[in-house]
Short mmCIF file of C-alpha atoms in Angstrom, two decimals:
data_model
loop_
_atom_site.label_atom_id
_atom_site.label_comp_id
_atom_site.label_asym_id
_atom_site.label_seq_id
_atom_site.Cartn_x
_atom_site.Cartn_y
_atom_site.Cartn_z
CA MET A 1 105.58 165.73 106.14
CA ASN A 2 101.84 166.02 105.50
CA PRO A 3 99.56 163.11 106.52
CA GLU A 4 98.79 162.02 102.96
CA ASN A 5 102.47 161.68 102.03
CA ALA A 6 103.23 159.95 105.31
CA TYR A 7 100.48 157.42 104.69
CA ALA A 8 101.69 156.79 101.13
CA GLU A 9 105.26 156.14 102.32
CA LEU A 10 104.06 153.93 105.18
CA ARG A 11 101.85 151.92 102.84
CA GLN A 12 104.66 151.41 100.33
CA PHE A 13 107.06 150.33 103.08
CA GLN A 14 104.57 147.78 104.44
CA ILE A 15 103.85 146.36 100.99
CA GLU A 16 107.58 145.88 100.45
CA THR A 17 107.70 144.03 103.79
CA ALA A 18 104.82 141.86 102.61
CA TYR A 19 106.92 140.73 99.65
CA TYR A 20 109.56 139.43 102.05
CA HIS A 21 106.83 137.59 103.98
CA SER A 22 105.63 136.17 100.68
CA LEU A 23 109.07 134.77 99.87
CA GLY A 24 109.20 133.28 103.37
CA ALA A 25 105.85 131.63 102.76
CA LEU A 26 107.19 130.07 99.59
CA ALA A 27 110.21 128.73 101.47
CA GLY A 28 107.86 127.34 104.14
CA TRP A 29 105.77 125.57 101.52
CA ASP A 30 108.93 124.04 100.05
CA GLN A 31 110.13 122.89 103.48
CA ARG A 32 106.87 121.02 104.09
CA THR A 33 106.63 119.45 100.65
CA TYR A 34 109.69 118.85 98.47
CA ILE A 35 112.83 120.03 100.26
CA PRO A 36 115.69 117.45 100.20
CA ARG A 37 116.20 115.77 103.58
CA LYS A 38 119.63 117.32 103.97
CA GLY A 39 118.37 120.82 103.22
CA HIS A 40 116.61 121.44 106.54
CA GLU A 41 119.63 122.79 108.40
CA HIS A 42 120.29 125.46 105.78
CA ARG A 43 116.58 126.31 105.60
CA ALA A 44 116.54 126.95 109.35
CA ARG A 45 119.38 129.46 108.90
CA GLN A 46 117.50 131.07 106.02
CA PHE A 47 114.44 131.52 108.22
CA ALA A 48 116.58 132.99 111.00
CA ALA A 49 118.08 135.53 108.57
CA LEU A 50 114.62 136.38 107.22
CA ALA A 51 113.24 136.75 110.75
CA GLN A 52 115.98 139.23 111.55
CA LEU A 53 115.21 141.23 108.43
CA LEU A 54 111.47 141.23 109.08
CA HIS A 55 111.86 142.14 112.74
CA ARG A 56 114.01 145.12 111.78
CA ARG A 57 111.40 146.24 109.29
CA ARG A 58 108.52 145.76 111.74
CA THR A 59 110.37 147.89 114.34
CA ASP A 60 111.83 150.48 111.97
CA PRO A 61 111.60 153.89 113.73
CA ARG A 62 110.24 155.41 110.54
CA ILE A 63 107.00 153.47 111.10
CA GLY A 64 106.51 155.33 114.37
CA GLU A 65 107.22 158.63 112.65
CA TRP A 66 104.77 157.91 109.84
CA LEU A 67 102.11 156.80 112.32
CA ASP A 68 102.59 160.01 114.32
CA ALA A 69 102.34 162.06 111.13
CA VAL A 70 98.96 160.56 110.13
CA SER A 71 97.46 160.67 113.61
CA GLY A 72 94.24 162.67 113.57
CA ALA A 73 94.16 163.04 109.79
CA ASP A 74 90.75 163.68 108.25
CA PHE A 75 91.03 160.67 105.93
CA LEU A 76 91.17 158.42 109.02
CA SER A 77 87.95 159.76 110.54
CA ASP A 78 85.89 156.78 109.37
CA PRO A 79 87.26 153.82 111.37
CA ALA A 80 85.96 151.32 108.77
CA ALA A 81 87.69 153.03 105.83
CA PRO A 82 90.64 151.09 104.37
CA ALA A 83 93.26 153.69 105.38
CA ALA A 84 91.98 153.81 108.96
CA VAL A 85 91.91 150.01 109.20
CA ASN A 86 95.45 149.78 107.87
CA VAL A 87 96.81 152.42 110.26
CA ARG A 88 95.07 150.81 113.23
CA GLU A 89 96.53 147.38 112.47
CA TRP A 90 99.99 148.68 111.56
CA ARG A 91 100.10 150.51 114.87
CA ARG A 92 99.07 147.38 116.77
CA VAL A 93 101.75 145.25 115.10
CA TYR A 94 104.41 147.96 115.46
CA GLU A 95 103.79 148.38 119.16
CA ARG A 96 103.84 144.62 119.78
CA SER A 97 106.93 144.06 117.65
CA ARG A 98 108.93 146.78 119.39
CA ARG A 99 108.57 144.91 122.66
CA VAL A 100 110.29 141.79 121.27
CA PRO A 101 114.12 141.84 121.31
CA GLU A 102 115.65 141.09 117.93
CA GLU A 103 117.67 138.16 119.30
CA LEU A 104 114.47 136.58 120.64
CA ALA A 105 112.65 137.00 117.30
CA VAL A 106 115.58 135.37 115.46
CA ALA A 107 115.93 132.55 118.00
CA LEU A 108 112.22 131.78 117.78
CA ALA A 109 112.24 131.65 113.99
CA GLN A 110 115.21 129.29 113.94
CA ALA A 111 113.75 127.10 116.69
CA GLN A 112 110.45 126.88 114.82
CA SER A 113 112.16 125.73 111.63
CA GLU A 114 114.37 123.27 113.50
CA GLY A 115 111.42 122.03 115.53
CA GLU A 116 109.32 121.30 112.47
CA SER A 117 112.18 119.43 110.80
CA ALA A 118 112.85 117.45 114.00
CA TRP A 119 109.16 116.61 114.28
CA GLU A 120 109.15 115.12 110.79
CA GLN A 121 112.17 112.98 111.65
CA PHE A 122 111.30 111.91 115.18
CA ARG A 123 107.57 111.44 114.57
CA ARG A 124 108.38 108.96 111.84
CA ALA A 125 110.55 107.06 114.32
CA ASP A 126 108.01 107.47 117.17
CA ASP A 127 110.83 108.99 119.22
CA TRP A 128 109.52 111.32 121.91
CA GLU A 129 112.83 111.36 123.77
CA GLY A 130 114.57 112.68 120.67
CA PHE A 131 111.91 115.30 119.96
CA TRP A 132 110.94 116.78 123.31
CA PRO A 133 114.14 118.90 123.81
CA TYR A 134 113.22 120.80 120.62
CA LEU A 135 109.71 121.29 121.95
CA LYS A 136 111.00 122.45 125.35
CA ARG A 137 113.15 125.09 123.68
CA LEU A 138 110.12 126.32 121.72
CA VAL A 139 108.00 126.51 124.86
CA ASP A 140 110.73 128.38 126.73
CA LEU A 141 111.20 130.88 123.91
CA THR A 142 107.45 131.34 123.49
CA ARG A 143 107.12 132.04 127.22
CA GLU A 144 109.79 134.72 126.79
CA TYR A 145 107.88 136.10 123.83
CA ALA A 146 104.62 136.29 125.82
CA GLU A 147 106.35 138.17 128.61
CA ALA A 148 107.97 140.52 126.09
CA VAL A 149 104.77 141.53 124.26
CA GLY A 150 102.83 141.69 127.53
CA TYR A 151 99.30 140.82 128.64
CA GLU A 152 96.65 141.87 131.12
CA SER A 153 95.60 138.61 132.73
CA GLU A 154 97.78 135.70 131.65
CA ALA A 155 100.56 134.75 129.26
CA TYR A 156 98.32 132.64 127.03
CA ASP A 157 96.33 135.75 126.10
CA ALA A 158 99.45 137.22 124.51
CA LEU A 159 99.69 134.17 122.23
CA LEU A 160 96.00 134.24 121.30
CA GLU A 161 96.37 137.83 120.15
CA ASP A 162 98.63 136.71 117.29
CA TYR A 163 95.98 134.37 115.88
CA GLU A 164 92.63 135.76 117.00
CA PRO A 165 92.83 139.45 117.95
CA GLY A 166 90.68 140.27 120.96
CA GLU A 167 90.22 136.67 122.12
CA ARG A 168 91.00 135.68 125.71
CA ALA A 169 91.60 132.40 127.55
CA ALA A 170 88.85 133.07 130.09
CA ARG A 171 86.19 133.35 127.38
CA LEU A 172 87.52 130.25 125.61
CA GLN A 173 87.22 128.28 128.83
CA GLU A 174 83.53 129.18 128.94
CA VAL A 175 83.09 128.10 125.31
CA PHE A 176 84.79 124.76 125.89
CA ALA A 177 82.92 124.13 129.15
CA LEU A 178 79.55 124.37 127.39
CA LEU A 179 80.61 122.70 124.16
CA GLY A 180 82.50 119.89 125.89
CA ARG A 181 79.58 119.08 128.17
CA GLU A 182 77.00 119.12 125.39
CA THR A 183 79.23 117.19 122.98
CA ARG A 184 79.84 114.35 125.42
CA SER A 185 76.14 114.14 126.18
CA LEU A 186 75.26 113.96 122.48
CA LEU A 187 78.10 111.52 121.85
CA GLU A 188 76.72 109.16 124.48
CA ALA A 189 73.30 109.21 122.77
CA VAL A 190 74.81 108.71 119.30
CA LEU A 191 76.89 105.71 120.37
CA ALA A 192 73.83 104.14 122.00
CA SER A 193 71.69 104.57 118.88
CA PRO A 194 70.75 101.39 116.97
CA GLN A 195 71.09 103.34 113.70
CA GLN A 196 74.84 103.00 113.32
CA PRO A 197 76.42 103.67 109.90
CA PRO A 198 78.19 100.89 107.99
CA ALA A 199 81.79 100.26 108.92
CA GLY A 200 84.69 100.14 106.52
CA VAL A 201 83.25 102.03 103.55
CA LEU A 202 86.06 104.60 103.55
CA GLU A 203 88.68 101.99 104.51
CA ARG A 204 88.97 100.10 101.25
CA ASP A 205 91.29 100.03 98.25
CA TYR A 206 91.64 103.59 96.99
CA PRO A 207 94.65 104.00 94.66
CA VAL A 208 96.53 107.17 95.57
CA GLU A 209 96.95 108.39 91.99
CA VAL A 210 93.18 108.11 91.47
CA GLN A 211 92.49 109.91 94.74
CA ALA A 212 94.71 112.78 93.61
CA ARG A 213 92.82 113.12 90.33
CA VAL A 214 89.40 112.98 92.00
CA VAL A 215 90.33 115.43 94.75
CA ARG A 216 91.64 117.92 92.21
CA GLU A 217 88.40 117.82 90.23
CA LEU A 218 86.22 118.04 93.32
CA VAL A 219 87.85 121.09 94.92
CA GLY A 220 87.91 122.85 91.57
CA ARG A 221 84.19 122.35 91.12
CA ILE A 222 83.30 123.78 94.52
CA GLY A 223 85.18 127.01 93.84
CA TYR A 224 88.95 126.66 94.42
CA ASP A 225 90.64 128.39 91.48
CA LEU A 226 93.23 125.87 90.30
CA GLU A 227 94.73 128.37 87.89
CA ALA A 228 95.67 130.37 90.96
CA GLY A 229 96.74 127.42 93.09
CA ARG A 230 98.00 123.86 93.25
CA ILE A 231 97.60 120.69 95.33
CA ASP A 232 100.53 118.68 96.68
CA PRO A 233 101.02 115.77 99.09
CA THR A 234 102.44 116.44 102.55
CA THR A 235 102.79 114.88 106.00
CA HIS A 236 100.37 117.35 107.58
CA PRO A 237 97.81 119.15 105.36
CA PHE A 238 97.94 122.94 105.13
CA GLU A 239 97.01 125.91 102.96
CA LEU A 240 99.52 128.62 102.16
CA SER A 241 99.09 131.93 100.37
CA VAL A 242 102.13 133.13 98.48
CA GLY A 243 100.21 136.09 97.07
CA PRO A 244 97.49 137.03 94.58
CA GLY A 245 97.25 134.29 91.98
CA ASP A 246 99.21 131.77 94.07
CA VAL A 247 97.29 130.13 96.92
CA ARG A 248 98.38 126.54 97.50
CA ILE A 249 96.91 123.59 99.36
CA THR A 250 98.14 120.16 100.35
CA THR A 251 96.56 116.95 101.56
CA ARG A 252 97.74 113.46 102.47
CA TYR A 253 96.86 110.17 100.87
CA TYR A 254 96.48 106.66 102.22
CA PRO A 255 95.92 103.80 99.76
CA ASP A 256 93.44 102.17 102.13
CA TYR A 257 91.59 105.22 103.47
CA LEU A 258 89.74 107.83 101.41
CA GLY A 259 88.59 110.20 104.14
CA ALA A 260 91.96 111.82 104.86
CA ALA A 261 92.58 113.09 101.34
CA LEU A 262 88.96 113.85 100.57
CA PHE A 263 87.93 115.89 103.59
CA GLY A 264 91.43 117.23 104.15
CA ALA A 265 91.44 118.71 100.66
CA ILE A 266 87.96 120.22 101.06
CA HIS A 267 89.07 121.73 104.37
CA GLU A 268 92.20 123.29 102.88
CA ALA A 269 90.25 124.44 99.83
CA GLY A 270 87.96 126.34 102.22
CA HIS A 271 91.01 128.18 103.55
CA ALA A 272 92.24 128.80 100.01
CA MET A 273 88.91 130.17 98.77
CA TYR A 274 89.03 132.70 101.61
CA GLU A 275 92.52 133.80 100.56
CA GLN A 276 91.49 133.92 96.90
CA GLY A 277 88.48 136.05 97.87
CA LEU A 278 90.44 138.71 99.78
CA PRO A 279 90.59 142.01 97.87
CA ALA A 280 93.71 141.79 95.70
CA GLU A 281 93.90 145.59 95.40
CA HIS A 282 94.67 145.70 99.13
CA TRP A 283 97.33 142.98 99.10
CA GLY A 284 100.21 143.75 101.45
CA THR A 285 98.00 145.77 103.81
CA PRO A 286 95.66 144.66 106.63
CA MET A 287 92.65 145.30 104.41
CA GLY A 288 93.94 142.48 102.21
CA GLU A 289 94.47 140.03 105.09
CA ALA A 290 92.20 137.55 106.86
CA ALA A 291 90.48 138.82 109.98
CA GLY A 292 91.92 136.10 112.20
CA MET A 293 92.54 132.38 112.28
CA GLY A 294 89.16 131.65 113.87
CA VAL A 295 87.49 133.29 110.88
CA HIS A 296 89.89 131.44 108.59
CA GLU A 297 88.94 128.14 110.21
CA SER A 298 85.26 129.03 109.90
CA GLN A 299 85.70 128.93 106.14
CA SER A 300 87.52 125.60 106.07
CA ARG A 301 85.27 123.92 108.60
CA LEU A 302 82.10 125.21 106.89
CA TRP A 303 83.14 123.77 103.52
CA GLU A 304 84.49 120.55 104.98
CA ASN A 305 81.51 119.76 107.20
CA ALA A 306 78.35 121.77 106.60
CA VAL A 307 78.87 121.46 102.84
CA GLY A 308 81.18 118.50 102.29
CA ARG A 309 79.33 116.09 104.55
CA SER A 310 75.84 117.07 103.44
CA LEU A 311 73.62 114.68 101.50
CA GLY A 312 73.11 117.22 98.71
CA PHE A 313 76.87 117.48 98.20
CA TRP A 314 77.16 113.73 97.72
CA ARG A 315 74.10 113.52 95.52
CA HIS A 316 76.19 115.62 93.15
CA PHE A 317 79.66 114.15 93.69
CA TYR A 318 79.08 110.49 94.53
CA PRO A 319 78.83 109.47 90.85
CA LEU A 320 82.35 110.90 90.40
CA LEU A 321 83.62 108.61 93.15
CA GLN A 322 81.82 105.56 91.82
CA GLU A 323 83.24 106.16 88.33
CA ASN A 324 86.77 106.20 89.70
CA PHE A 325 86.81 103.70 92.58
CA SER A 326 85.74 100.12 91.90
CA SER A 327 85.82 99.51 95.66
CA LEU A 328 82.59 101.51 95.93
CA ALA A 329 80.68 99.16 93.65
CA GLY A 330 77.50 98.14 95.41
CA VAL A 331 77.72 100.96 97.98
CA GLY A 332 74.65 103.19 97.73
CA LEU A 333 74.56 106.95 98.12
CA GLU A 334 72.81 106.88 101.50
CA GLU A 335 75.25 104.27 102.77
CA PHE A 336 78.24 106.35 101.70
CA HIS A 337 76.75 109.54 103.17
CA ARG A 338 76.20 107.88 106.53
CA ALA A 339 79.73 106.47 106.47
CA ALA A 340 81.10 109.96 105.75
CA ASN A 341 79.31 111.18 108.89
CA ALA A 342 80.12 108.23 111.12
CA VAL A 343 80.80 109.13 114.74
CA ARG A 344 83.56 107.09 116.31
CA PRO A 345 85.85 108.39 119.09
CA SER A 346 89.33 108.27 117.62
CA LEU A 347 92.94 109.22 118.19
CA ILE A 348 93.77 111.48 115.24
CA ARG A 349 92.42 115.03 115.22
CA VAL A 350 92.54 115.65 111.46
CA GLU A 351 90.60 112.44 110.84
CA ALA A 352 88.07 113.00 113.63
CA ASP A 353 84.35 113.10 112.91
CA GLU A 354 82.53 116.40 113.09
CA LEU A 355 80.92 115.69 116.47
CA THR A 356 84.02 114.67 118.44
CA TYR A 357 86.42 117.10 116.75
CA ASN A 358 86.03 119.84 119.36
CA LEU A 359 86.98 117.42 122.12
CA HIS A 360 90.34 116.97 120.39
CA ILE A 361 90.75 120.75 120.40
CA GLN A 362 89.64 121.08 124.02
CA ILE A 363 92.37 118.64 125.04
CA ARG A 364 95.05 120.65 123.24
CA PHE A 365 93.75 123.97 124.57
CA GLU A 366 93.79 122.72 128.14
CA LEU A 367 97.31 121.32 127.77
CA GLU A 368 98.59 124.56 126.25
CA LEU A 369 96.97 126.58 128.99
CA ALA A 370 98.62 124.37 131.60
CA LEU A 371 102.01 124.77 129.90
CA PHE A 372 101.84 128.55 129.88
CA ARG A 373 100.44 128.73 133.38
CA ARG A 374 103.50 126.63 134.30
CA GLU A 375 101.26 123.92 135.73
CA LEU A 376 102.66 121.30 133.34
CA ASP A 377 106.19 120.50 132.16
CA VAL A 378 106.96 119.60 128.56
CA ALA A 379 108.43 116.26 129.62
CA ASP A 380 105.08 115.33 131.18
CA LEU A 381 102.98 116.08 128.11
CA PRO A 382 102.59 112.45 126.90
CA GLY A 383 101.09 111.30 130.18
CA ALA A 384 98.77 114.29 130.43
CA TRP A 385 97.75 113.83 126.79
CA ASN A 386 96.89 110.16 127.23
CA GLU A 387 94.93 110.84 130.42
CA LYS A 388 92.75 113.43 128.73
CA TYR A 389 92.11 111.16 125.74
CA ARG A 390 90.95 108.44 128.11
CA ASP A 391 88.70 110.85 130.00
CA TYR A 392 87.22 112.77 127.05
CA LEU A 393 87.10 110.22 124.25
CA GLY A 394 87.58 106.84 125.89
CA VAL A 395 90.63 105.99 123.77
CA GLU A 396 94.35 105.86 124.50
CA PRO A 397 97.21 106.27 122.01
CA PRO A 398 99.38 103.16 121.57
CA ASP A 399 102.36 105.30 120.56
CA TYR A 400 103.59 108.90 120.42
CA LYS A 401 102.97 109.53 116.72
CA SER A 402 99.24 108.90 117.15
CA GLY A 403 99.31 110.77 120.45
CA VAL A 404 101.25 113.80 121.57
CA MET A 405 103.39 113.95 118.40
CA GLN A 406 100.58 113.76 115.84
CA ASP A 407 100.28 117.52 115.10
CA VAL A 408 102.88 119.81 113.57
CA HIS A 409 101.61 122.92 115.40
CA TRP A 410 103.67 122.69 118.58
CA ALA A 411 106.76 121.71 116.61
CA ALA A 412 106.30 124.90 114.58
CA GLY A 413 105.78 127.00 117.71
CA LEU A 414 102.11 127.73 116.98
CA PHE A 415 100.94 127.89 120.60
CA GLY A 416 97.55 129.56 120.80
CA TYR A 417 96.48 128.39 117.35
CA PHE A 418 94.50 125.27 118.30
CA PRO A 419 91.51 127.07 119.90
CA THR A 420 90.87 128.84 116.60
CA TYR A 421 89.65 125.54 115.15
CA THR A 422 86.79 125.43 117.63
CA LEU A 423 86.16 129.15 117.22
CA GLY A 424 86.00 128.36 113.51
CA ASN A 425 83.32 125.74 114.16
CA VAL A 426 81.37 128.22 116.28
CA TYR A 427 81.59 130.89 113.58
CA ALA A 428 80.84 128.40 110.80
CA ALA A 429 77.59 127.34 112.47
CA GLU A 430 76.53 130.99 112.73
CA LEU A 431 77.50 131.77 109.12
CA TYR A 432 75.93 128.68 107.61
CA GLY A 433 72.69 129.27 109.49
CA ALA A 434 72.53 132.90 108.37
CA ALA A 435 73.34 132.03 104.75
CA ARG A 436 70.71 129.30 104.72
CA ALA A 437 68.10 131.67 106.18
CA GLU A 438 68.84 134.22 103.47
CA LEU A 439 69.48 132.00 100.43
CA GLY A 440 67.23 129.05 101.25
CA ASP A 441 68.04 125.43 102.00
CA PHE A 442 71.21 124.38 100.21
CA GLU A 443 70.54 120.67 99.73
CA GLU A 444 68.93 120.92 96.29
CA ALA A 445 71.42 123.57 95.14
CA PHE A 446 74.36 121.38 96.15
CA ALA A 447 72.78 118.39 94.42
CA ARG A 448 72.75 120.46 91.22
CA GLY A 449 76.40 121.39 91.73
CA GLU A 450 75.57 124.99 92.60
CA PHE A 451 78.13 126.14 95.18
CA ALA A 452 78.72 129.64 93.84
CA PRO A 453 75.80 131.31 95.71
CA LEU A 454 77.21 130.26 99.09
CA LEU A 455 80.75 131.23 98.09
CA GLU A 456 79.61 134.65 96.85
CA TRP A 457 77.63 135.20 100.07
CA LEU A 458 80.78 134.46 102.10
CA ARG A 459 82.85 136.71 99.85
CA GLY A 460 80.51 139.62 100.43
CA ARG A 461 80.01 139.10 104.15
CA ILE A 462 83.49 137.90 105.18
CA HIS A 463 86.22 137.91 102.53
CA ALA A 464 85.76 141.46 101.23
CA HIS A 465 86.29 143.03 104.66
CA GLY A 466 89.86 141.89 105.28
CA ARG A 467 90.80 143.04 108.80
CA ARG A 468 88.20 145.81 108.88
CA TYR A 469 86.63 144.34 112.01
CA GLN A 470 87.79 142.14 114.86
CA PRO A 471 86.67 138.52 114.37
CA ARG A 472 83.66 138.42 116.68
CA ARG A 473 82.39 141.74 115.37
CA LEU A 474 82.80 140.57 111.77
CA ILE A 475 80.68 137.47 112.46
CA GLU A 476 78.06 139.55 114.25
CA LEU A 477 77.77 141.93 111.30
CA ALA A 478 77.57 139.03 108.85
CA THR A 479 74.87 137.15 110.75
CA GLY A 480 73.02 139.79 112.75
CA ARG A 481 73.92 138.43 116.17
CA PRO A 482 76.98 137.84 118.38
CA PRO A 483 78.50 134.38 117.90
CA GLY A 484 77.98 131.78 120.61
CA ALA A 485 78.61 128.10 121.19
CA GLY A 486 74.87 127.51 121.56
CA THR A 487 74.33 127.80 117.80
CA LEU A 488 76.98 125.15 117.16
CA VAL A 489 75.38 122.87 119.75
CA ALA A 490 71.99 123.27 118.04
CA TYR A 491 73.55 122.55 114.64
CA LEU A 492 75.23 119.37 115.93
CA ARG A 493 72.01 118.19 117.57
CA GLU A 494 70.09 118.70 114.34
CA ARG A 495 72.65 117.03 112.08
CA PHE A 496 73.40 114.00 114.23
CA GLY A 497 69.88 113.73 115.57
CA ASN A 498 68.70 113.24 111.98
CA LEU A 499 71.52 110.85 111.10
CA TYR A 500 71.12 108.69 114.19
CA GLY A 501 67.39 108.91 114.73
CA LEU A 502 67.65 110.72 118.08
#
């Protein structure tokens, strides 16, 4: 078989596999939104069957034969060309997948589905004792998975590779050491400032049906294509791409708190705009996929915070809120903007302010690292969690659902995902700074409702490249310098220094 034919057959096979993934994504969306309560058991078996099918396709010996046939082909000579990128990534996935026994892949998929369903049930009841056996099984299976795929230094690196290719625990520890130290220092100064924002502005009467209408209009106006997506309520907000023309987001609503739905929706819309900006002609291949979850989070965190909490953004959108919420009568623009940027150490990660957010992630990263270094047992997680919240944020959860059981990630087996949120913040600071240097200050543009220039800049620098480059290299090429936590620290100092008169 000549290399060109081998590549064509390999590409077609992988696109067919992507359709199965797409159907699995749709089933996952349904499980986290509208599935009947009694449907979870059957859904777990569906996911197990799908996992078996996908594992067999990922490890199909023909992939190895096709990869051997294209090796050294002239059309792969440029490593940044789409075919070369696809072959490189297909080879990486094939080699990793072959190391995982089929029975382990199936067991993990079923445990992840069962764990997520159990989390929904037991979190609602604040029942750690009922939930933790599911979590222990997930940890045990994930440890097996890490050993199966292999690693150079430590098991956690094997997990990171699935979410942020090329990232390592040792480098993340350096990032968190600097960021954690600088964040706590800045937090101390912010809390001591006499210029504290008003309390309670976001905690008023906000009818859920009105929130849903406002959120839909807002995310549509910043660039989320609603004709190629939808917004639904859920327990834990997420974005999910079914395929070209179908990229969905969710958020959660509280009748007495506006921030969760508002900033949660902007965050998920940032993810969705990335997916909607990936080259559709490359769908089903690595060139049509996001570079990594850190890059993905850079898009959501940039839109949620750098854009969505800016004064220019609210100069444009605050009239929309005042028209729809009588509870904001008498609240001025500046007052609302300061309330939207209020810094208050809190318990819930997804509702944390921009400054303290990375401390929430540092806690989870350190706990995950301890779990996979076998320095911490699953049964001891609640105590370790509460201790770190006392030490890092000065707060302590009164129950499990606002503590160790608040996130869906561990219940879904997503160990190694949490650090990508902070990597996303690091990358977002670099990207926003570079875009601002090139396009000019955004405040007046946002006030006029002009978000397209920033979105188009991101599409050209980030979205269009798919998996052409590893995450850190992609950010370096987009901004002109390697990403580092120092840029994020400078951004936080500038933003909160201005807000709090530091």
